[in-house]
Amino acid sequence: MNILLLGAPGAGKGTQAELLAEHLHIPHVASGDLFREALRSDTPLGREAKGYIDRGELVPDAVTIAMVRERLAAPDSREGVILDGFPRTIEQARALDEVLAEQRQKVDLVAFIRVRPDELLKRLSGRWTCRDCGGVYHTLYNPPQRPGVCDACGGALYQRPDDRPETQSRRIEVYLAQTSPLVEHYRRRRVLVEIDGEQDIARVQDDLRKAVTGKQQAKA
Ligand code: AMP
């Protein structure tokens, strides 16, 4: 199954995608993580993306699509993936359809995790990310057992530079302008389920798993 998680920055896509990937045994493909990895390794892709990421803007479609296309060509993507943070524009959504069609696959389910903007800002300001595995924590909602240390891999936690207050609001604006139209796009295709992202982590995960099970039964 190919599952997309759609939602604003801070909606909990990364946290939920990680849990769902473990449950379904399919890879979690996060375009933001791919970019951060490229930044860390100082590759040409990382250098090209850096300015956009620092400003809270979207990296141009052509660059992003090429990066995700390459990731989806890897053998571990054959049984499906959980995409988090991609697509973020209608053009990316079209490109994704093409890439999947080449592999005789399609988008099976789009989970839209809905969270109100004031709540998003609260979440982004308390967010800590693991440098090594990308795990996400929050000082209030999901604190690590030891401050500054990732529960999953022991890596060091840091605050993403694009989680700074000025950049946070820009990222939410960019989301509303460029990404939120995807909600209607996928609703029209009847693959969208809407999930209340303001519940606690376990309940959101539970709703997601129910949506996946519903889809699997419909497919069978
Ligand atoms: P994220 O970790 O998903 O919040 O992504 C961090 C940053 O990476 C975004 O603010 C963008 O600058 C860039 N980025 C991630 N995914 C995409 C995408 N699908 N299209 C364009 N830019 C992206």
GROMACS .gro file of N, CA and C and ligand atoms in nm, residues 31-32 35-36 52-53 57-59 64 85-86 88 92 160 162 171, ligand 1:
model
   74
   31SER      N    1   1.037   1.345   0.278
   31SER     CA    2   1.119   1.430   0.190
   31SER      C    3   1.205   1.526   0.274
   32GLY      N    4   1.152   1.577   0.386
   32GLY     CA    5   1.230   1.666   0.471
   32GLY      C    6   1.354   1.594   0.526
   35PHE      N    7   1.613   1.567   0.256
   35PHE     CA    8   1.685   1.694   0.239
   35PHE      C    9   1.784   1.716   0.354
   36ARG      N   10   1.740   1.688   0.478
   36ARG     CA   11   1.831   1.712   0.591
   36ARG      C   12   1.954   1.621   0.582
   52TYR      N   13   1.631   2.746   0.056
   52TYR     CA   14   1.484   2.732   0.062
   52TYR      C   15   1.442   2.683   0.200
   53ILE      N   16   1.511   2.581   0.248
   53ILE     CA   17   1.474   2.521   0.377
   53ILE      C   18   1.491   2.625   0.489
   57GLU      N   19   1.070   2.801   0.276
   57GLU     CA   20   1.004   2.792   0.144
   57GLU      C   21   1.015   2.648   0.094
   58LEU      N   22   0.937   2.618  -0.010
   58LEU     CA   23   0.949   2.486  -0.071
   58LEU      C   24   1.069   2.482  -0.166
   59VAL      N   25   1.140   2.372  -0.165
   59VAL     CA   26   1.245   2.348  -0.264
   59VAL      C   27   1.173   2.330  -0.399
   64THR      N   28   1.288   1.838  -0.604
   64THR     CA   29   1.223   1.751  -0.505
   64THR      C   30   1.173   1.623  -0.571
   85GLY      N   31   0.537   1.438   0.393
   85GLY     CA   32   0.593   1.564   0.345
   85GLY      C   33   0.604   1.573   0.193
   86PHE      N   34   0.564   1.471   0.125
   86PHE     CA   35   0.561   1.469  -0.022
   86PHE      C   36   0.435   1.394  -0.063
   88ARG      N   37   0.380   1.804  -0.188
   88ARG     CA   38   0.342   1.928  -0.122
   88ARG      C   39   0.285   2.028  -0.222
   92GLN      N   40   0.375   1.809  -0.778
   92GLN     CA   41   0.439   1.692  -0.716
   92GLN      C   42   0.340   1.574  -0.711
  160ARG      N   43   1.542   2.206   1.521
  160ARG     CA   44   1.565   2.236   1.379
  160ARG      C   45   1.570   2.387   1.358
  162ASP      N   46   1.481   2.552   1.112
  162ASP     CA   47   1.359   2.603   1.050
  162ASP      C   48   1.239   2.595   1.144
  171ARG      N   49   0.640   2.880   0.719
  171ARG     CA   50   0.614   2.741   0.674
  171ARG      C   51   0.464   2.712   0.677
  221AMP     P1   52   0.967   1.890   0.667
  221AMP     O1   53   1.067   1.814   0.746
  221AMP     O2   54   0.872   1.800   0.592
  221AMP     O3   55   0.897   1.994   0.747
  221AMP     O4   56   1.051   1.966   0.552
  221AMP     C1   57   1.150   2.063   0.585
  221AMP     C2   58   1.175   2.152   0.465
  221AMP     O5   59   1.224   2.074   0.355
  221AMP     C3   60   1.051   2.222   0.408
  221AMP     O6   61   1.019   2.341   0.479
  221AMP     C4   62   1.097   2.251   0.265
  221AMP     O7   63   1.189   2.358   0.258
  221AMP     C5   64   1.172   2.123   0.232
  221AMP     N1   65   1.080   2.021   0.176
  221AMP     C6   66   1.045   1.902   0.233
  221AMP     N2   67   0.960   1.835   0.155
  221AMP     C7   68   0.938   1.911   0.046
  221AMP     C8   69   0.856   1.899  -0.070
  221AMP     N3   70   0.779   1.791  -0.089
  221AMP     N4   71   0.861   1.999  -0.161
  221AMP     C9   72   0.939   2.106  -0.145
  221AMP     N5   73   1.016   2.127  -0.037
  221AMP    C10   74   1.016   2.031   0.059
   0.00000   0.00000   0.00000
